[in-house]
Amino acid sequence: MTTTANPFKQRKYPFVFALSVLLLTVAVFFLTKNAAVSRLLVGDGTSFSDDDLDSAMMKWELCRGPTAVDYIPCLDDFAAIKKLKSRKHMEAQERHCPDPNPKCLAPLPTGYKLPVPWPKSRDMSFLYSQIWYDNVPHPKLVEFKKVQNWVHKSGDYFVFPGGGTQFKDEFIEKVFQCIFKPKSMQIVLLDFSFVHLLCTLPTIKWGKHVRVVLDVGCGVASFGGYLLDKNVITMSFAPRDVHEAQIQFALERGIPATLSVIGTRKLTFPDDAYDLIHCARCRVQWDKDGGKPLLELNRILRPGGFFIWSATPVYLKDETHRNVWNAMVALTESMCWKIVAKTVDASGIGLVIYQKPVSYSCYEQRKDNRPPLCDHKQSLNSSWYVLLTNCISRLPVDSNRNWPKRWPQRLNSKPPSLSTKPDAEEAFNNTKHWLVLVSEVYREGLGLNWSSIRNVMDMNAGYGGFAAALINQPVWVMNVIPIDAQDTLSVIFDRGLIGIYHDWCESFNTYPRTYDLLHSNLLFANLTRRCNIRDVAVEMDRILRPGGYVLIQDTMEMINKLSPILHSLHWSINVYRHQFLVGQKGFWRPSVTDIEH
């Protein structure tokens, strides 16, 4: 009869012992790992190092190619751009997103440093402002704009004389002293540039009546930067073009800006959003295609709002410029815009100021119904990838509610665009919740270094409560309304804040390393039904500066999904109260030895 050999009698116990040690080691490893994960789930505020979770489970590579450092996936899909049938309408500067989303990480510029802190990046006196050259190493703009005195390279810095404009400092002060005078229209002729012609504005209380401004073709956004001191918040935008990284300069300085273009599609803003729109030498052909670009401005301009235009057709008298001016006159008259002021300064540079109507009376009196009124008020969230129209956007139903209260009352007063549903007003009035949360938790309890934070993004902004709670802090907030969320962007603009529509399944229109803090409140549940949470994490890593933070309030299910991904990116992670995840991005990047230059 066969019997089972006893391994101890056969002196095979060393093998058994070794096997036991191996099994014990594996068990200890998994128990240790599970303990770390359990600690993460408990949310005791403990930070985690590389040993706590297995980062090797996720491999990362650097983006490659000559534009990798400044990679913007939906603006740098060169394969899609090459396939375009036309580029006559700025199609190449519009969004063309790769499919699938890229999984690579944007490398850091050589010598990258923590940004120059606010307000030195945009000096409050505007006599001298600067940023690190290595952070935005694009000297081409210096050459392009040397005549206009926008920016110079000085040692390790880019320097913005006079705040980064072509206008002298004492002149700018005179401009705004003039604007702030309370009486009627003033025309002042000085031997300076065209901006002082803003003194021709009628009785407009900057920072009170006019709070939210759009600057088209903004350069390095110094117009918007200067208005910050006047309690005016400006959304500055320009395309990614031959001037190279203008918007990146603006954001590095801590001034609100985004990449956009008036091409074939609507701008990603709601109807009747801006109190004033400014265009100085922005080179947009407003009368093109039957006036579609100007009709788009009319859509997003608040009834009674102003459009300030300074361009060569306003003041040059050769045949070419006269023809453009005459076309502009015909178009604006057909749109019922009235000229508030038109003047030329002593140096021959001119400016015209238009005002949008507040009622349908002028439209009804037109002999020729061209351009026609749009069939209906545009539906919510309908400017995302929507073609421009050649019709006049309809006015709000209640003409008496076109303009919010003056700033700062409009921040917390009932917005004109707020839904009449009872739950909408209740949700909007929940401002005390955000004030308490920001003051007692966000600012005091989460360990964020707020002195290093200037550019803030709320990835799921709702009614803008987070931004409103930060209104007295030296930060600005880009309020993002996801396209699959309730559309509350009009409410945000009515409150005197700025924002934009976006789909977080795609990349955002900004350069890498342009935000200091990304805030998210219950964003990911809906989002993960449509796209991979890892893709969103890669995008957050792309747009966040080294040293910057993510602050996420969500369910523990979502936090548990995000945490290992962020950890694999070598971010430090803390979880608080089973609902707040705080991550801080470091300077880590994958190996750079194989980057193609």
XYZ file of C-alpha atoms in Angstrom:
597
model
C 0.000 0.000 0.000
C 1.274 3.363 -0.963
C 1.632 5.882 1.842
C 2.130 9.643 1.707
C 5.673 10.562 2.522
C 6.201 12.746 5.516
C 8.189 15.748 4.323
C 9.761 16.234 7.745
C 10.958 12.643 7.829
C 12.278 13.094 4.317
C 13.990 16.310 5.503
C 11.973 18.450 3.116
C 10.873 20.838 5.847
C 13.218 23.584 4.624
C 11.057 23.754 1.520
C 7.874 23.971 3.572
C 9.417 26.581 5.820
C 10.469 28.677 2.833
C 7.008 28.367 1.323
C 5.436 29.425 4.603
C 7.685 32.481 4.841
C 6.789 33.422 1.270
C 3.068 33.127 1.937
C 3.413 35.130 5.134
C 5.319 37.868 3.292
C 2.646 38.105 0.619
C -0.067 38.240 3.261
C 1.722 40.998 5.162
C 2.168 42.959 1.909
C -1.518 42.852 1.074
C -2.566 43.563 4.640
C -0.262 46.591 4.695
C -1.599 47.803 1.371
C -5.179 47.263 2.512
C -4.434 49.122 5.741
C -3.236 52.096 3.718
C -6.343 51.952 1.579
C -8.478 51.609 4.705
C -6.810 54.666 6.174
C -7.628 56.476 2.953
C -11.239 55.356 3.207
C -11.474 56.443 6.830
C -10.340 59.917 5.830
C -8.329 60.867 8.871
C -6.443 63.670 7.125
C -3.244 61.638 6.810
C -1.041 62.271 3.787
C 0.250 59.331 1.762
C 3.634 58.586 0.306
C 4.624 56.387 -2.625
C 4.832 53.378 -0.310
C 1.166 53.464 0.629
C -0.253 52.579 -2.774
C 1.187 50.743 -5.726
C 1.929 53.499 -8.235
C 3.425 50.971 -10.627
C -0.094 49.862 -11.539
C -0.391 52.983 -13.732
C 2.356 53.860 -16.154
C 2.680 57.388 -17.503
C 4.563 58.807 -20.454
C 5.443 62.331 -21.434
C 3.785 63.939 -24.414
C 6.188 64.115 -27.341
C 6.987 66.560 -30.079
C 8.039 70.217 -30.352
C 4.756 71.534 -28.861
C 4.568 69.013 -26.003
C 5.400 71.550 -23.266
C 2.389 73.667 -24.250
C 0.171 70.841 -25.459
C -3.553 71.638 -25.722
C -5.189 68.455 -27.062
C -8.284 70.005 -28.656
C -6.319 72.829 -30.294
C -3.267 70.786 -31.291
C -4.863 67.920 -33.203
C -2.784 68.583 -36.289
C -4.071 65.505 -38.095
C -7.617 66.867 -37.889
C -6.482 70.363 -38.848
C -4.749 69.047 -41.981
C -8.032 67.485 -43.105
C -9.948 70.769 -42.953
C -11.531 71.707 -46.267
C -11.354 75.424 -45.486
C -9.437 77.797 -43.241
C -11.140 80.995 -44.341
C -13.107 81.354 -41.132
C -10.445 80.542 -38.520
C -11.380 76.855 -38.590
C -7.803 75.862 -37.771
C -8.024 77.749 -34.445
C -11.280 76.074 -33.423
C -11.596 72.927 -31.325
C -10.702 69.594 -32.947
C -10.362 66.985 -30.209
C -8.421 63.739 -30.678
C -10.175 60.428 -30.235
C -9.281 58.726 -27.967
C -8.176 61.320 -25.457
C -4.393 61.452 -25.004
C -2.999 59.747 -21.910
C 0.373 61.527 -21.925
C 1.549 64.191 -19.481
C 2.802 67.596 -20.604
C 6.495 68.020 -19.689
C 7.676 71.033 -17.722
C 9.669 73.757 -19.454
C 13.351 73.565 -18.621
C 14.006 75.712 -15.554
C 10.327 75.995 -14.587
C 9.761 77.774 -11.239
C 6.804 78.553 -9.058
C 5.123 81.596 -10.655
C 5.821 85.138 -9.533
C 3.149 85.702 -6.857
C 0.234 88.061 -7.166
C 0.192 91.054 -7.228
C 3.818 91.392 -8.365
C 2.921 89.463 -11.526
C 0.590 92.348 -12.314
C 1.944 95.168 -10.185
C -0.818 97.144 -8.519
C 0.716 100.428 -9.623
C 1.130 98.992 -13.120
C 4.552 100.587 -13.301
C 6.358 97.272 -13.413
C 5.058 93.732 -13.691
C 6.948 90.574 -14.491
C 6.865 86.788 -14.857
C 9.599 84.165 -15.108
C 10.941 83.789 -18.638
C 11.503 80.030 -18.191
C 7.833 79.462 -17.340
C 6.640 80.865 -20.683
C 9.753 80.720 -22.878
C 8.277 82.367 -25.973
C 10.397 85.351 -27.063
C 8.569 85.610 -30.397
C 5.913 87.842 -28.822
C 8.633 90.330 -27.848
C 9.598 90.680 -31.504
C 6.027 90.829 -32.779
C 4.969 93.514 -30.304
C 8.167 95.503 -29.778
C 6.672 98.610 -31.408
C 3.602 98.430 -29.169
C 5.727 98.002 -26.012
C 3.746 95.048 -24.673
C 6.553 92.964 -23.274
C 10.358 92.880 -22.987
C 12.802 90.202 -21.906
C 14.996 91.340 -19.042
C 17.358 88.766 -17.576
C 15.327 85.908 -16.080
C 12.043 87.740 -16.529
C 9.516 88.927 -19.033
C 8.708 92.504 -18.074
C 5.457 94.245 -18.977
C 6.097 98.008 -19.115
C 3.059 99.985 -18.095
C 1.334 96.741 -17.227
C 1.831 95.196 -20.648
C 0.107 97.719 -22.858
C 1.283 100.248 -25.385
C -0.186 102.994 -23.201
C 1.725 105.196 -20.790
C 0.968 104.833 -17.104
C 0.021 108.452 -16.455
C -2.247 108.293 -19.477
C -4.070 105.205 -18.178
C -4.692 106.927 -14.861
C -6.175 109.918 -16.691
C -8.377 107.575 -18.690
C -9.961 105.994 -15.664
C -10.199 109.256 -13.745
C -12.162 110.482 -16.713
C -14.335 107.389 -16.897
C -15.206 107.618 -13.247
C -16.485 111.184 -13.461
C -20.212 111.011 -12.872
C -21.625 113.448 -15.411
C -22.557 113.053 -19.046
C -20.456 112.270 -22.093
C -16.937 113.665 -22.153
C -14.572 113.843 -25.099
C -10.966 114.479 -24.212
C -8.336 114.872 -26.911
C -4.859 114.005 -25.712
C -1.678 113.128 -27.582
C -1.828 109.565 -26.373
C -3.292 106.370 -27.753
C -6.920 105.446 -28.395
C -7.727 104.011 -24.966
C -8.261 107.421 -23.409
C -11.211 107.725 -25.749
C -13.056 105.523 -23.310
C -13.700 108.883 -21.644
C -16.362 109.367 -24.308
C -18.560 106.830 -22.553
C -21.858 108.162 -21.235
C -22.811 107.901 -17.588
C -21.533 104.425 -16.864
C -20.405 103.516 -13.399
C -17.511 101.134 -13.936
C -17.544 98.490 -11.247
C -21.143 99.361 -10.389
C -23.324 99.434 -13.502
C -20.742 97.736 -15.708
C -19.229 94.753 -13.913
C -18.687 91.930 -16.459
C -16.645 92.710 -19.588
C -15.454 90.684 -22.589
C -12.156 91.703 -24.223
C -11.891 90.310 -27.767
C -8.378 89.745 -29.127
C -6.989 90.736 -25.770
C -3.215 90.502 -26.299
C -1.682 89.768 -22.892
C -4.951 90.874 -21.202
C -3.649 94.066 -19.626
C -6.911 95.908 -20.334
C -8.724 93.362 -18.186
C -5.896 93.370 -15.663
C -6.184 97.087 -15.126
C -9.970 96.936 -14.760
C -9.611 94.544 -11.825
C -8.845 97.506 -9.585
C -12.134 99.068 -10.689
C -14.226 96.093 -9.499
C -14.672 94.996 -13.118
C -14.070 91.338 -14.007
C -13.020 90.776 -17.630
C -13.102 87.588 -19.648
C -10.204 88.123 -22.051
C -9.799 85.845 -25.038
C -7.668 85.406 -28.121
C -6.906 82.516 -30.468
C -3.755 80.471 -30.397
C -2.064 82.263 -33.291
C 1.247 83.578 -34.644
C 1.637 85.954 -31.686
C 2.465 82.883 -29.617
C 1.180 82.283 -26.118
C -0.579 85.599 -25.396
C -3.174 83.855 -23.220
C -0.436 81.901 -21.466
C 1.274 85.200 -20.609
C -2.004 86.553 -19.225
C -2.693 83.528 -17.025
C 0.898 83.379 -15.808
C 0.372 86.959 -14.648
C -2.816 85.992 -12.786
C -5.253 87.744 -15.135
C -8.447 85.987 -16.318
C -8.155 84.737 -19.899
C -9.085 81.846 -22.162
C -8.331 80.610 -25.656
C -11.165 81.165 -28.103
C -11.907 82.448 -31.578
C -14.873 83.843 -33.462
C -14.798 81.467 -36.404
C -17.684 79.280 -37.530
C -19.120 78.376 -34.113
C -20.829 80.203 -31.314
C -18.802 81.341 -28.348
C -19.359 79.158 -25.294
C -21.248 81.816 -23.340
C -24.991 82.260 -22.738
C -27.238 84.918 -24.245
C -27.229 88.416 -22.732
C -24.154 87.748 -20.585
C -21.781 90.719 -20.852
C -22.353 94.292 -19.756
C -19.697 95.577 -22.152
C -17.560 94.124 -24.953
C -14.236 95.671 -25.970
C -12.259 95.226 -29.177
C -9.092 97.223 -29.810
C -7.335 96.256 -33.048
C -8.656 92.725 -32.664
C -8.685 92.181 -36.446
C -12.092 90.522 -36.533
C -14.004 91.136 -39.764
C -17.305 91.889 -38.077
C -19.339 92.182 -41.285
C -18.078 88.880 -42.717
C -20.640 86.283 -43.887
C -23.549 88.665 -43.578
C -22.364 89.921 -40.217
C -22.316 86.584 -38.365
C -19.387 87.577 -36.067
C -21.118 90.788 -34.957
C -24.458 89.025 -34.611
C -22.696 86.619 -32.243
C -21.490 89.537 -30.125
C -25.049 90.853 -30.136
C -26.225 87.485 -28.780
C -23.931 87.523 -25.754
C -24.224 91.287 -25.069
C -26.738 92.318 -22.435
C -29.636 94.492 -23.713
C -28.498 98.074 -23.179
C -24.890 96.914 -23.111
C -22.006 98.572 -24.946
C -19.576 97.564 -27.659
C -16.336 99.590 -27.817
C -14.505 99.270 -31.131
C -11.220 100.887 -32.074
C -9.826 99.837 -35.448
C -8.418 101.425 -38.579
C -11.789 101.545 -40.437
C -13.049 103.898 -37.735
C -10.513 106.623 -38.500
C -8.623 105.985 -41.764
C -10.141 107.509 -44.888
C -8.686 105.536 -47.803
C -11.159 103.671 -49.989
C -10.550 100.243 -48.465
C -11.162 101.433 -44.908
C -14.150 103.566 -45.938
C -15.769 100.524 -47.517
C -15.312 98.519 -44.309
C -16.694 101.368 -42.219
C -19.725 101.772 -44.501
C -20.412 98.038 -44.241
C -20.187 98.302 -40.451
C -22.586 101.255 -40.435
C -25.122 99.352 -42.519
C -24.844 96.239 -40.350
C -25.112 97.985 -36.979
C -28.073 100.063 -38.157
C -29.853 96.932 -39.332
C -29.214 95.435 -35.865
C -30.633 98.574 -34.227
C -27.365 99.372 -32.470
C -27.048 103.082 -31.864
C -23.792 105.027 -31.859
C -23.242 106.529 -28.423
C -19.953 108.193 -29.324
C -17.501 108.364 -32.202
C -14.369 110.421 -32.009
C -10.748 110.694 -33.093
C -7.895 111.851 -30.882
C -5.168 114.344 -31.747
C -2.935 111.578 -33.069
C -5.608 110.476 -35.519
C -6.697 107.252 -33.773
C -10.430 106.739 -33.486
C -13.026 104.938 -31.443
C -16.726 104.210 -31.763
C -19.097 103.074 -29.005
C -22.339 101.234 -29.805
C -25.256 100.358 -27.563
C -27.602 97.375 -27.961
C -31.358 98.087 -27.822
C -33.510 97.093 -24.844
C -36.800 96.576 -26.702
C -38.193 95.317 -30.009
C -39.505 98.698 -31.132
C -36.617 99.430 -33.493
C -36.713 95.920 -34.950
C -40.416 96.323 -35.705
C -39.848 99.636 -37.502
C -37.232 98.311 -39.922
C -38.203 98.535 -43.585
C -36.087 95.521 -44.447
C -36.271 92.602 -42.056
C -32.590 91.726 -42.506
C -31.000 90.248 -40.592
C -34.163 88.578 -39.324
C -34.954 87.929 -35.713
C -34.137 84.386 -34.647
C -37.172 82.108 -34.506
C -36.898 81.609 -30.778
C -34.697 82.288 -27.795
C -31.779 79.891 -27.925
C -32.205 76.866 -25.732
C -29.992 76.235 -22.740
C -26.452 74.928 -23.228
C -26.910 75.319 -26.978
C -23.691 77.158 -27.824
C -21.434 74.099 -27.501
C -20.239 73.135 -31.008
C -23.117 75.097 -32.575
C -22.634 77.003 -35.834
C -23.003 80.769 -35.965
C -26.351 82.098 -37.153
C -27.264 85.059 -39.352
C -30.234 86.166 -37.244
C -30.654 88.608 -34.370
C -30.917 86.949 -30.973
C -34.214 87.619 -29.260
C -34.357 89.790 -26.172
C -35.333 88.492 -22.738
C -39.060 88.093 -22.254
C -39.282 90.650 -19.455
C -37.633 93.829 -20.744
C -37.755 95.369 -17.264
C -35.374 92.718 -15.938
C -32.585 93.101 -18.482
C -29.969 94.486 -16.116
C -29.098 93.185 -12.660
C -28.688 95.427 -9.665
C -25.497 97.402 -9.317
C -22.356 95.816 -8.017
C -21.884 94.555 -5.352
C -25.617 94.137 -4.643
C -26.028 91.978 -7.746
C -23.743 89.290 -6.275
C -26.368 88.111 -3.799
C -29.615 89.601 -5.132
C -32.065 87.474 -7.104
C -30.692 87.231 -10.663
C -32.977 88.211 -13.579
C -32.286 84.885 -15.311
C -33.031 82.678 -12.302
C -35.631 80.012 -13.035
C -39.070 80.630 -11.563
C -39.158 77.120 -10.096
C -39.229 77.200 -6.259
C -36.300 74.811 -5.904
C -34.131 77.114 -8.052
C -34.575 80.075 -5.728
C -33.999 77.876 -2.697
C -30.757 76.525 -4.211
C -29.568 79.995 -5.144
C -30.250 81.337 -1.670
C -27.997 78.683 -0.163
C -25.166 81.216 -0.004
C -24.671 80.806 3.756
C -23.675 77.179 3.177
C -20.853 78.243 0.858
C -19.696 81.050 3.131
C -19.411 78.651 6.069
C -17.834 75.899 4.001
C -15.199 78.208 2.522
C -14.363 80.040 5.745
C -14.407 77.122 8.190
C -13.361 74.177 6.022
C -11.700 75.265 2.786
C -9.678 78.143 4.197
C -8.971 76.844 7.675
C -9.269 73.072 7.815
C -7.734 71.583 4.671
C -4.161 72.811 4.833
C -4.152 74.760 1.555
C -1.626 77.571 1.203
C -4.012 80.239 -0.010
C -1.240 82.813 -0.382
C -0.010 80.812 -3.388
C -3.441 80.682 -5.049
C -4.537 83.212 -7.661
C -6.134 81.444 -10.673
C -9.066 79.305 -9.520
C -11.425 77.098 -11.520
C -14.733 75.724 -10.292
C -15.253 72.676 -12.517
C -18.955 72.325 -11.672
C -19.964 75.787 -10.577
C -23.719 75.515 -10.084
C -24.957 78.987 -9.165
C -21.446 80.296 -8.477
C -21.666 79.994 -4.675
C -18.033 78.949 -4.296
C -16.822 81.955 -6.314
C -19.157 84.298 -4.431
C -17.760 83.097 -1.103
C -14.237 83.946 -2.314
C -15.154 87.404 -3.616
C -13.106 89.282 -1.002
C -10.013 87.112 -1.493
C -7.213 88.047 -3.950
C -8.303 85.332 -6.405
C -10.471 85.111 -9.495
C -12.655 82.138 -10.408
C -13.438 80.619 -13.797
C -16.905 79.142 -13.270
C -17.408 76.139 -15.543
C -20.858 74.741 -16.303
C -20.592 71.195 -17.693
C -22.740 70.677 -20.772
C -24.578 67.773 -19.122
C -25.387 69.755 -15.969
C -28.224 72.150 -15.229
C -27.566 75.348 -17.156
C -26.976 78.084 -14.597
C -24.355 80.110 -16.478
C -26.691 83.055 -17.097
C -27.230 83.268 -13.343
C -23.453 83.369 -12.813
C -23.098 86.317 -15.189
C -26.092 88.055 -13.613
C -24.261 87.785 -10.283
C -21.292 89.677 -11.740
C -19.054 86.619 -12.134
C -17.494 85.037 -15.221
C -17.811 81.523 -16.582
C -17.937 79.231 -19.584
C -19.546 76.032 -20.865
C -17.373 72.937 -21.177
C -17.488 69.176 -21.618
C -15.047 67.548 -19.188
C -14.815 64.511 -21.433
C -12.586 66.787 -23.573
C -9.662 69.071 -22.825
C -10.173 72.668 -21.712
C -9.101 75.634 -23.843
C -6.112 76.678 -21.801
C -2.381 76.099 -21.744
C -0.767 73.643 -19.352
C 0.089 74.903 -15.848
C -2.346 77.816 -15.803
C -4.469 77.241 -12.658
C -3.516 77.188 -8.983
C -6.667 75.526 -7.656
C -9.271 73.260 -9.256
C -12.478 72.934 -7.257
C -15.118 70.297 -7.924
C -18.437 69.697 -6.182
C -20.236 66.447 -7.065
C -18.968 66.484 -10.649
C -17.823 62.945 -11.268
C -20.956 60.807 -10.880
C -22.541 62.130 -14.087
C -19.204 62.513 -15.825
C -18.072 58.916 -15.434
C -21.182 57.714 -17.252
C -19.774 59.243 -20.415
C -16.001 59.133 -20.115
C -13.062 57.615 -18.283
C -12.185 59.178 -14.942
C -8.501 58.693 -15.760
C -8.889 61.013 -18.773
C -10.280 63.709 -16.491
C -7.390 63.224 -14.058
C -4.890 63.652 -16.908
C -6.595 66.906 -17.883
C -6.527 68.169 -14.303
C -2.810 67.361 -14.185
C -2.294 69.246 -17.450
C -3.917 72.521 -16.458
C -2.775 72.599 -12.818
C 0.505 74.282 -11.919
C 3.151 72.402 -9.929
C 2.393 73.186 -6.303
C -1.277 73.699 -7.186
C -4.229 71.979 -5.543
C -7.352 70.052 -6.412
C -10.173 70.326 -3.901
C -12.884 67.768 -4.566
C -16.099 67.294 -2.617
C -17.747 64.055 -3.701
C -18.882 60.621 -2.602
C -16.344 58.202 -1.162
C -16.964 55.967 -4.170
C -15.658 58.679 -6.480
C -12.847 59.638 -4.106
C -11.733 56.004 -3.979
C -11.598 55.903 -7.768
C -9.660 59.146 -8.080
C -7.172 58.675 -5.254
C -4.972 55.935 -6.750
C -4.876 57.746 -10.099
C -3.730 61.003 -8.523
C -1.314 59.085 -6.339
C 0.206 57.435 -9.404
C 0.900 60.954 -10.652
C 2.943 61.439 -7.463
C 0.483 63.935 -6.025
C 0.164 64.156 -2.257
C -3.341 63.179 -1.149
C -5.464 63.849 1.924
C -9.069 62.857 2.532
C -11.195 64.626 5.134
C -14.583 63.889 6.674
C -15.363 61.143 4.144
C -16.185 63.772 1.492
C -13.234 66.064 0.745
C -10.197 65.046 -1.277
C -7.266 67.452 -1.353
C -4.502 66.728 -3.808
C -1.369 68.739 -4.422
C 0.590 68.399 -7.634
C 4.357 68.247 -7.412
C 7.152 68.701 -9.933
C 7.337 65.005 -10.832
C 7.322 64.070 -14.516
C 8.158 60.750 -16.178
C 11.628 60.338 -17.650
C 12.447 62.963 -20.250
C 15.279 61.106 -21.972
C 13.169 60.037 -24.926
C 11.364 63.311 -25.602
C 11.561 64.374 -29.222
C 12.794 67.919 -29.557
